[in-house]
PDB file of C-alpha atoms in Angstrom:
ATOM      1  CA  MET A   1     -14.698   4.328  12.648  1.00  0.00           C
ATOM      2  CA  GLU A   2     -15.533   7.926  12.037  1.00  0.00           C
ATOM      3  CA  LEU A   3     -13.495   9.150   9.062  1.00  0.00           C
ATOM      4  CA  ARG A   4     -15.764  11.773   7.589  1.00  0.00           C
ATOM      5  CA  GLU A   5     -14.023  15.133   6.905  1.00  0.00           C
ATOM      6  CA  LYS A   6     -10.492  13.659   7.057  1.00  0.00           C
ATOM      7  CA  VAL A   7      -8.033  14.521   4.297  1.00  0.00           C
ATOM      8  CA  ILE A   8      -6.438  11.484   2.823  1.00  0.00           C
ATOM      9  CA  VAL A   9      -3.474  11.516   0.457  1.00  0.00           C
ATOM     10  CA  ILE A  10      -2.636   8.329  -1.537  1.00  0.00           C
ATOM     11  CA  THR A  11       0.283   7.829  -3.776  1.00  0.00           C
ATOM     12  CA  GLY A  12       0.009   5.343  -6.583  1.00  0.00           C
ATOM     13  CA  ALA A  13      -3.780   5.474  -6.528  1.00  0.00           C
ATOM     14  CA  ALA A  14      -4.590   5.536 -10.142  1.00  0.00           C
ATOM     15  CA  ARG A  15      -5.314   1.813 -10.214  1.00  0.00           C
ATOM     16  CA  GLY A  16      -5.145  -1.440  -8.299  1.00  0.00           C
ATOM     17  CA  ILE A  17      -5.126  -1.460  -4.501  1.00  0.00           C
ATOM     18  CA  GLY A  18      -4.335   2.202  -4.487  1.00  0.00           C
ATOM     19  CA  ARG A  19      -7.595   2.931  -6.331  1.00  0.00           C
ATOM     20  CA  ALA A  20      -9.435   0.788  -3.840  1.00  0.00           C
ATOM     21  CA  TYR A  21      -8.158   2.864  -1.036  1.00  0.00           C
ATOM     22  CA  ALA A  22      -9.375   6.028  -2.821  1.00  0.00           C
ATOM     23  CA  GLU A  23     -12.721   4.526  -3.409  1.00  0.00           C
ATOM     24  CA  ARG A  24     -13.144   3.381   0.189  1.00  0.00           C
ATOM     25  CA  PHE A  25     -12.189   6.754   1.737  1.00  0.00           C
ATOM     26  CA  ALA A  26     -14.245   8.735  -0.700  1.00  0.00           C
ATOM     27  CA  ARG A  27     -17.255   6.556   0.152  1.00  0.00           C
ATOM     28  CA  GLU A  28     -16.441   7.328   3.929  1.00  0.00           C
ATOM     29  CA  GLY A  29     -16.941  11.122   3.183  1.00  0.00           C
ATOM     30  CA  CYS A  30     -13.225  11.970   3.193  1.00  0.00           C
ATOM     31  CA  ALA A  31     -11.578  14.350   0.889  1.00  0.00           C
ATOM     32  CA  VAL A  32      -9.046  12.294  -1.148  1.00  0.00           C
ATOM     33  CA  VAL A  33      -5.986  13.428  -3.075  1.00  0.00           C
ATOM     34  CA  ILE A  34      -4.507  10.994  -5.534  1.00  0.00           C
ATOM     35  CA  GLY A  35      -0.843  11.426  -6.374  1.00  0.00           C
ATOM     36  CA  ASP A  36       0.492   9.212  -9.258  1.00  0.00           C
ATOM     37  CA  VAL A  37       2.982   9.438 -12.001  1.00  0.00           C
ATOM     38  CA  THR A  38       0.463   8.087 -14.556  1.00  0.00           C
ATOM     39  CA  GLU A  39      -1.459  11.297 -15.239  1.00  0.00           C
ATOM     40  CA  GLU A  40      -4.097   9.993 -17.649  1.00  0.00           C
ATOM     41  CA  ALA A  41      -5.134   7.143 -15.311  1.00  0.00           C
ATOM     42  CA  GLY A  42      -4.872   9.203 -12.235  1.00  0.00           C
ATOM     43  CA  ARG A  43      -7.035  11.978 -13.665  1.00  0.00           C
ATOM     44  CA  ALA A  44      -9.625   9.351 -14.941  1.00  0.00           C
ATOM     45  CA  THR A  45      -9.798   7.707 -11.486  1.00  0.00           C
ATOM     46  CA  ALA A  46     -10.281  11.127  -9.692  1.00  0.00           C
ATOM     47  CA  ALA A  47     -12.967  12.116 -12.273  1.00  0.00           C
ATOM     48  CA  GLU A  48     -14.806   8.822 -11.844  1.00  0.00           C
ATOM     49  CA  LEU A  49     -14.936   9.079  -8.089  1.00  0.00           C
ATOM     50  CA  ALA A  50     -15.801  12.772  -8.171  1.00  0.00           C
ATOM     51  CA  ALA A  51     -18.727  11.993 -10.566  1.00  0.00           C
ATOM     52  CA  ALA A  52     -19.925   9.468  -7.994  1.00  0.00           C
ATOM     53  CA  GLY A  53     -20.099  12.185  -5.429  1.00  0.00           C
ATOM     54  CA  GLY A  54     -16.630  12.008  -3.817  1.00  0.00           C
ATOM     55  CA  ARG A  55     -14.456  14.958  -3.058  1.00  0.00           C
ATOM     56  CA  VAL A  56     -11.390  13.763  -5.032  1.00  0.00           C
ATOM     57  CA  ALA A  57      -8.523  15.674  -6.704  1.00  0.00           C
ATOM     58  CA  PHE A  58      -5.548  14.515  -8.676  1.00  0.00           C
ATOM     59  CA  THR A  59      -2.030  15.866  -9.010  1.00  0.00           C
ATOM     60  CA  ARG A  60       0.923  14.275 -10.672  1.00  0.00           C
ATOM     61  CA  CYS A  61       3.610  12.989  -8.155  1.00  0.00           C
ATOM     62  CA  ASP A  62       6.790  11.160  -8.792  1.00  0.00           C
ATOM     63  CA  VAL A  63       7.581   9.700  -5.410  1.00  0.00           C
ATOM     64  CA  THR A  64      11.262   9.347  -6.284  1.00  0.00           C
ATOM     65  CA  ARG A  65      11.531  13.201  -6.208  1.00  0.00           C
ATOM     66  CA  ALA A  66      11.353  14.770  -2.774  1.00  0.00           C
ATOM     67  CA  GLU A  67      10.067  18.037  -4.302  1.00  0.00           C
ATOM     68  CA  ASP A  68       7.130  16.200  -5.819  1.00  0.00           C
ATOM     69  CA  CYS A  69       6.146  14.687  -2.490  1.00  0.00           C
ATOM     70  CA  ALA A  70       6.360  18.061  -0.754  1.00  0.00           C
ATOM     71  CA  ALA A  71       4.259  19.577  -3.572  1.00  0.00           C
ATOM     72  CA  LEU A  72       1.637  16.762  -3.192  1.00  0.00           C
ATOM     73  CA  MET A  73       1.242  17.660   0.470  1.00  0.00           C
ATOM     74  CA  ALA A  74       1.038  21.171  -0.249  1.00  0.00           C
ATOM     75  CA  PHE A  75      -1.630  20.692  -2.879  1.00  0.00           C
ATOM     76  CA  ALA A  76      -3.700  18.657  -0.450  1.00  0.00           C
ATOM     77  CA  ALA A  77      -3.518  21.293   2.191  1.00  0.00           C
ATOM     78  CA  GLU A  78      -4.381  24.047  -0.262  1.00  0.00           C
ATOM     79  CA  THR A  79      -7.228  22.080  -1.845  1.00  0.00           C
ATOM     80  CA  PHE A  80      -8.828  20.554   1.225  1.00  0.00           C
ATOM     81  CA  GLY A  81      -7.382  22.410   4.132  1.00  0.00           C
ATOM     82  CA  ALA A  82      -5.191  19.689   5.788  1.00  0.00           C
ATOM     83  CA  VAL A  83      -3.161  16.439   5.555  1.00  0.00           C
ATOM     84  CA  ASP A  84      -4.662  13.888   7.997  1.00  0.00           C
ATOM     85  CA  VAL A  85      -3.727  10.521   6.599  1.00  0.00           C
ATOM     86  CA  VAL A  86      -1.068   9.593   4.002  1.00  0.00           C
ATOM     87  CA  ILE A  87      -0.856   6.193   2.302  1.00  0.00           C
ATOM     88  CA  ALA A  88       2.544   5.563   0.737  1.00  0.00           C
ATOM     89  CA  ASN A  89       1.238   3.129  -1.728  1.00  0.00           C
ATOM     90  CA  ALA A  90       3.336   3.812  -5.013  1.00  0.00           C
ATOM     91  CA  GLY A  91       5.525   0.779  -5.788  1.00  0.00           C
ATOM     92  CA  VAL A  92       6.923  -1.345  -8.598  1.00  0.00           C
ATOM     93  CA  ILE A  93       7.531  -5.050  -8.952  1.00  0.00           C
ATOM     94  CA  ASP A  94      10.604  -7.206  -9.938  1.00  0.00           C
ATOM     95  CA  GLU A  95      11.217 -10.753 -10.952  1.00  0.00           C
ATOM     96  CA  GLY A  96      13.905 -13.350 -10.969  1.00  0.00           C
ATOM     97  CA  ASP A  97      16.129 -14.994  -8.270  1.00  0.00           C
ATOM     98  CA  PHE A  98      18.925 -13.384  -6.485  1.00  0.00           C
ATOM     99  CA  LEU A  99      21.501 -13.947  -9.166  1.00  0.00           C
ATOM    100  CA  ALA A 100      19.095 -12.434 -11.804  1.00  0.00           C
ATOM    101  CA  ILE A 101      18.902  -9.141 -10.067  1.00  0.00           C
ATOM    102  CA  THR A 102      20.697  -6.409 -11.968  1.00  0.00           C
ATOM    103  CA  ALA A 103      22.151  -3.256 -10.489  1.00  0.00           C
ATOM    104  CA  GLU A 104      19.810  -1.249 -12.664  1.00  0.00           C
ATOM    105  CA  GLY A 105      16.786  -3.275 -11.699  1.00  0.00           C
ATOM    106  CA  PHE A 106      17.783  -3.040  -8.046  1.00  0.00           C
ATOM    107  CA  ASP A 107      18.217   0.741  -8.183  1.00  0.00           C
ATOM    108  CA  ARG A 108      14.769   1.106  -9.920  1.00  0.00           C
ATOM    109  CA  VAL A 109      12.955  -0.942  -7.266  1.00  0.00           C
ATOM    110  CA  MET A 110      14.737   0.821  -4.374  1.00  0.00           C
ATOM    111  CA  ASP A 111      14.172   4.111  -5.827  1.00  0.00           C
ATOM    112  CA  VAL A 112      10.360   3.807  -5.973  1.00  0.00           C
ATOM    113  CA  ASN A 113       9.621   1.294  -3.285  1.00  0.00           C
ATOM    114  CA  VAL A 114      12.140   2.596  -0.532  1.00  0.00           C
ATOM    115  CA  ARG A 115      13.255   6.092  -1.480  1.00  0.00           C
ATOM    116  CA  GLY A 116       9.693   6.848  -2.571  1.00  0.00           C
ATOM    117  CA  VAL A 117       8.286   5.876   0.916  1.00  0.00           C
ATOM    118  CA  PHE A 118      11.022   7.903   2.594  1.00  0.00           C
ATOM    119  CA  HIS A 119      10.294  11.037   0.612  1.00  0.00           C
ATOM    120  CA  THR A 120       6.471  10.567   1.027  1.00  0.00           C
ATOM    121  CA  GLY A 121       6.798   9.868   4.826  1.00  0.00           C
ATOM    122  CA  GLN A 122       8.956  12.881   5.371  1.00  0.00           C
ATOM    123  CA  ALA A 123       6.752  15.254   3.434  1.00  0.00           C
ATOM    124  CA  ALA A 124       3.640  13.794   5.118  1.00  0.00           C
ATOM    125  CA  ALA A 125       5.120  14.290   8.566  1.00  0.00           C
ATOM    126  CA  ARG A 126       6.250  17.836   7.922  1.00  0.00           C
ATOM    127  CA  ALA A 127       2.814  18.734   6.633  1.00  0.00           C
ATOM    128  CA  MET A 128       1.142  17.212   9.707  1.00  0.00           C
ATOM    129  CA  ILE A 129       3.371  18.859  12.156  1.00  0.00           C
ATOM    130  CA  ALA A 130       2.725  22.198  10.395  1.00  0.00           C
ATOM    131  CA  GLY A 131      -0.951  21.508  10.554  1.00  0.00           C
ATOM    132  CA  GLY A 132      -0.754  20.962  14.258  1.00  0.00           C
ATOM    133  CA  ARG A 133      -3.320  18.196  14.532  1.00  0.00           C
ATOM    134  CA  GLY A 134      -1.219  14.991  14.038  1.00  0.00           C
ATOM    135  CA  GLY A 135      -2.094  12.277  11.639  1.00  0.00           C
ATOM    136  CA  VAL A 136      -1.468   8.892  10.352  1.00  0.00           C
ATOM    137  CA  ILE A 137       1.082   7.490   7.898  1.00  0.00           C
ATOM    138  CA  ILE A 138       0.341   4.148   6.370  1.00  0.00           C
ATOM    139  CA  CYS A 139       3.159   2.321   4.594  1.00  0.00           C
ATOM    140  CA  ILE A 140       2.567  -0.770   2.330  1.00  0.00           C
ATOM    141  CA  THR A 141       4.902  -3.707   2.948  1.00  0.00           C
ATOM    142  CA  SER A 142       4.143  -7.327   1.980  1.00  0.00           C
ATOM    143  CA  THR A 143       4.205 -10.921   3.317  1.00  0.00           C
ATOM    144  CA  VAL A 144       7.289 -11.356   1.126  1.00  0.00           C
ATOM    145  CA  ALA A 145       9.182  -9.091   3.582  1.00  0.00           C
ATOM    146  CA  VAL A 146       8.790 -12.072   6.049  1.00  0.00           C
ATOM    147  CA  VAL A 147       8.702 -15.200   3.836  1.00  0.00           C
ATOM    148  CA  SER A 148      10.647 -14.249   0.715  1.00  0.00           C
ATOM    149  CA  ASP A 149       9.589 -15.270  -2.673  1.00  0.00           C
ATOM    150  CA  TRP A 150      12.617 -16.251  -4.703  1.00  0.00           C
ATOM    151  CA  THR A 151      10.877 -15.349  -7.997  1.00  0.00           C
ATOM    152  CA  GLU A 152      10.341 -11.710  -7.205  1.00  0.00           C
ATOM    153  CA  GLY A 153      13.959 -10.268  -7.450  1.00  0.00           C
ATOM    154  CA  SER A 154      14.502  -7.222  -5.225  1.00  0.00           C
ATOM    155  CA  TYR A 155      10.904  -6.658  -4.386  1.00  0.00           C
ATOM    156  CA  PRO A 156      11.045  -8.629  -1.133  1.00  0.00           C
ATOM    157  CA  ILE A 157      14.214  -6.662  -0.150  1.00  0.00           C
ATOM    158  CA  SER A 158      12.491  -3.369  -0.646  1.00  0.00           C
ATOM    159  CA  LYS A 159       9.460  -4.379   1.264  1.00  0.00           C
ATOM    160  CA  GLY A 160      11.592  -5.514   4.237  1.00  0.00           C
ATOM    161  CA  ALA A 161      13.113  -1.943   4.201  1.00  0.00           C
ATOM    162  CA  VAL A 162       9.773  -0.389   4.206  1.00  0.00           C
ATOM    163  CA  ALA A 163       8.723  -2.408   7.268  1.00  0.00           C
ATOM    164  CA  ALA A 164      11.893  -1.212   9.122  1.00  0.00           C
ATOM    165  CA  MET A 165      11.310   2.392   8.046  1.00  0.00           C
ATOM    166  CA  MET A 166       7.804   2.489   9.352  1.00  0.00           C
ATOM    167  CA  LYS A 167       8.973   1.501  12.868  1.00  0.00           C
ATOM    168  CA  LEU A 168      11.449   4.406  12.775  1.00  0.00           C
ATOM    169  CA  MET A 169       8.631   6.708  11.669  1.00  0.00           C
ATOM    170  CA  ALA A 170       6.465   5.565  14.590  1.00  0.00           C
ATOM    171  CA  ILE A 171       9.158   6.195  17.162  1.00  0.00           C
ATOM    172  CA  SER A 172      10.351   9.434  15.735  1.00  0.00           C
ATOM    173  CA  LEU A 173       6.889  10.965  15.094  1.00  0.00           C
ATOM    174  CA  ALA A 174       4.924   9.724  18.263  1.00  0.00           C
ATOM    175  CA  ASP A 175       5.510  12.980  20.239  1.00  0.00           C
ATOM    176  CA  HIS A 176       4.017  14.915  17.236  1.00  0.00           C
ATOM    177  CA  GLY A 177       0.793  12.989  17.562  1.00  0.00           C
ATOM    178  CA  ILE A 178       1.580  11.024  14.383  1.00  0.00           C
ATOM    179  CA  ARG A 179       0.995   7.315  14.160  1.00  0.00           C
ATOM    180  CA  ALA A 180       2.857   5.213  11.603  1.00  0.00           C
ATOM    181  CA  CYS A 181       1.617   1.666  10.614  1.00  0.00           C
ATOM    182  CA  ALA A 182       1.984  -0.715   7.684  1.00  0.00           C
ATOM    183  CA  ILE A 183      -0.282  -3.029   5.824  1.00  0.00           C
ATOM    184  CA  GLY A 184       1.312  -6.255   4.507  1.00  0.00           C
ATOM    185  CA  PRO A 185      -0.940  -7.915   1.820  1.00  0.00           C
ATOM    186  CA  GLY A 186      -0.532 -11.424   0.586  1.00  0.00           C
ATOM    187  CA  ALA A 187      -1.748 -12.279  -2.906  1.00  0.00           C
ATOM    188  CA  VAL A 188      -4.267  -9.694  -4.153  1.00  0.00           C
ATOM    189  CA  ASN A 189      -6.587  -9.946  -7.197  1.00  0.00           C
ATOM    190  CA  THR A 190      -5.256  -6.932  -9.068  1.00  0.00           C
ATOM    191  CA  GLN A 191      -4.161  -6.217 -12.613  1.00  0.00           C
ATOM    192  CA  MET A 192      -0.560  -6.616 -11.538  1.00  0.00           C
ATOM    193  CA  MET A 193      -1.137 -10.168 -10.442  1.00  0.00           C
ATOM    194  CA  ALA A 194      -3.456 -11.059 -13.324  1.00  0.00           C
ATOM    195  CA  SER A 195      -0.944 -13.080 -15.242  1.00  0.00           C
ATOM    196  CA  GLU A 196      -0.178 -15.264 -12.211  1.00  0.00           C
ATOM    197  CA  LEU A 197      -3.838 -15.882 -11.282  1.00  0.00           C
ATOM    198  CA  GLU A 198      -4.775 -16.662 -14.945  1.00  0.00           C
ATOM    199  CA  ASN A 199      -2.098 -19.403 -14.957  1.00  0.00           C
ATOM    200  CA  PRO A 200      -3.737 -22.557 -13.410  1.00  0.00           C
ATOM    201  CA  GLU A 201      -0.575 -23.877 -11.813  1.00  0.00           C
ATOM    202  CA  LYS A 202       0.386 -20.462 -10.333  1.00  0.00           C
ATOM    203  CA  ARG A 203      -3.191 -20.042  -9.056  1.00  0.00           C
ATOM    204  CA  ARG A 204      -3.020 -23.471  -7.388  1.00  0.00           C
ATOM    205  CA  ILE A 205       0.110 -22.442  -5.605  1.00  0.00           C
ATOM    206  CA  VAL A 206      -1.497 -19.165  -4.390  1.00  0.00           C
ATOM    207  CA  GLU A 207      -4.349 -21.101  -3.082  1.00  0.00           C
ATOM    208  CA  ALA A 208      -2.371 -23.910  -1.583  1.00  0.00           C
ATOM    209  CA  ARG A 209      -0.261 -21.500   0.460  1.00  0.00           C
ATOM    210  CA  THR A 210      -3.271 -19.554   1.691  1.00  0.00           C
ATOM    211  CA  PRO A 211      -5.593 -21.032   4.380  1.00  0.00           C
ATOM    212  CA  LEU A 212      -8.478 -19.110   3.020  1.00  0.00           C
ATOM    213  CA  ARG A 213      -7.633 -20.615  -0.339  1.00  0.00           C
ATOM    214  CA  ARG A 214      -8.055 -17.481  -2.454  1.00  0.00           C
ATOM    215  CA  PRO A 215      -6.313 -14.139  -3.162  1.00  0.00           C
ATOM    216  CA  ALA A 216      -7.680 -11.054  -1.405  1.00  0.00           C
ATOM    217  CA  GLU A 217      -9.846  -8.521  -3.247  1.00  0.00           C
ATOM    218  CA  PRO A 218      -8.474  -4.980  -3.197  1.00  0.00           C
ATOM    219  CA  GLU A 219     -11.463  -3.852  -1.194  1.00  0.00           C
ATOM    220  CA  GLU A 220     -10.315  -6.146   1.681  1.00  0.00           C
ATOM    221  CA  ILE A 221      -6.975  -4.368   1.968  1.00  0.00           C
ATOM    222  CA  ALA A 222      -8.793  -1.087   1.886  1.00  0.00           C
ATOM    223  CA  ASP A 223     -10.934  -2.085   4.820  1.00  0.00           C
ATOM    224  CA  VAL A 224      -7.859  -2.426   6.955  1.00  0.00           C
ATOM    225  CA  ALA A 225      -6.460   0.944   5.683  1.00  0.00           C
ATOM    226  CA  ALA A 226      -9.738   2.481   6.808  1.00  0.00           C
ATOM    227  CA  PHE A 227      -9.413   0.964  10.268  1.00  0.00           C
ATOM    228  CA  LEU A 228      -5.833   2.156  10.678  1.00  0.00           C
ATOM    229  CA  ALA A 229      -6.704   5.588   9.609  1.00  0.00           C
ATOM    230  CA  SER A 230      -9.517   5.991  12.074  1.00  0.00           C
ATOM    231  CA  ASP A 231      -9.592   6.741  15.684  1.00  0.00           C
ATOM    232  CA  ALA A 232     -10.546   3.164  16.344  1.00  0.00           C
ATOM    233  CA  ALA A 233      -6.857   2.480  15.904  1.00  0.00           C
ATOM    234  CA  ARG A 234      -5.609   5.398  18.001  1.00  0.00           C
ATOM    235  CA  TYR A 235      -3.417   3.133  20.092  1.00  0.00           C
ATOM    236  CA  VAL A 236      -1.824   1.295  17.088  1.00  0.00           C
ATOM    237  CA  THR A 237       1.508   2.446  15.842  1.00  0.00           C
ATOM    238  CA  GLY A 238       4.749   0.832  14.726  1.00  0.00           C
ATOM    239  CA  GLN A 239       2.843  -2.287  13.706  1.00  0.00           C
ATOM    240  CA  THR A 240       2.323  -4.207  10.392  1.00  0.00           C
ATOM    241  CA  ILE A 241      -1.054  -5.749   9.857  1.00  0.00           C
ATOM    242  CA  TYR A 242      -0.808  -8.715   7.557  1.00  0.00           C
ATOM    243  CA  VAL A 243      -3.836  -9.076   5.424  1.00  0.00           C
ATOM    244  CA  ASP A 244      -2.758 -12.459   3.934  1.00  0.00           C
ATOM    245  CA  GLY A 245      -5.562 -14.951   4.356  1.00  0.00           C
ATOM    246  CA  GLY A 246      -3.464 -16.816   6.857  1.00  0.00           C
ATOM    247  CA  ARG A 247      -0.332 -17.267   4.752  1.00  0.00           C
ATOM    248  CA  LEU A 248       2.133 -16.411   7.431  1.00  0.00           C
ATOM    249  CA  ALA A 249       0.497 -18.930   9.750  1.00  0.00           C
ATOM    250  CA  LEU A 250       1.088 -21.778   7.320  1.00  0.00           C
ATOM    251  CA  ASN A 251       4.365 -23.650   7.208  1.00  0.00           C
ATOM    252  CA  TYR A 252       3.697 -25.890   4.227  1.00  0.00           C
ATOM    253  CA  GLU A 253       0.881 -26.070   1.796  1.00  0.00           C
ATOM    254  CA  MET A 254      -2.789 -26.583   2.691  1.00  0.00           C
ATOM    255  CA  PRO A 255      -3.769 -30.316   2.871  1.00  0.00           C
ATOM    256  CA  PRO A 256      -6.199 -31.484   0.111  1.00  0.00           C
ATOM    257  CA  ARG A 257      -9.731 -30.309   0.631  1.00  0.00           C
ATOM    258  CA  ALA A 258     -11.812 -32.636   2.917  1.00  0.00           C
ATOM    259  CA  GLU A 259     -14.444 -34.642   0.893  1.00  0.00           C
ATOM    260  CA  GLY A 260     -17.573 -32.448   0.452  1.00  0.00           C
ATOM    261  CA  ALA A 261     -15.875 -29.297   1.772  1.00  0.00           C
TER     262      ALA A 261
END
């Protein structure tokens, strides 16, 4: 999976899984551009990775603004010479059942999770086409786009939309040498999930619905992003890779552990 010298742009990479992507690609010898709305955390992450020897730069980007996404790609091209891989990672969560969703909350989630991916994807494609060497766009969906979680409000709706948008990208951009894929994580051990995983009953549920009986670590999601970004995945487009510990294969909960297991 030769990735060295590729230029990787990641939105929402100041912390969590986004930061894990940045760390993985920096370690692979890529140039990494972090775009995030949280400036202090974004600059700190870029500085830490650069201090460890990575070629990493930060610029503020609000993915709900088309002009910010275009500026992010221009910054990457000016700083490192190209845009090879873009990971549309920025997103927000929600909570509550269907009747608890408010119009304001729905708009907020759709604005970041769907409109943000749309703006990021279009800006990425235009930069890649202008660069003349194709590229890869990786969207982030979720297992809840397939098996909806009634406690997560409009979040599953937004992730279903992202999965559909990725397929349209793949079809529309294929003749430009651009692949579009998605990663669908299950439960991941991040700051965002900390409150759930610290609650014994909620952690039991996560473990019971996951054949591997644990949440993923952010680095395990980043491993899949590295594959999709590489030429090892050169014939993969229009697909979502679910990194879920087997969750989508399981109809009910896992049976009790066998004695001594």
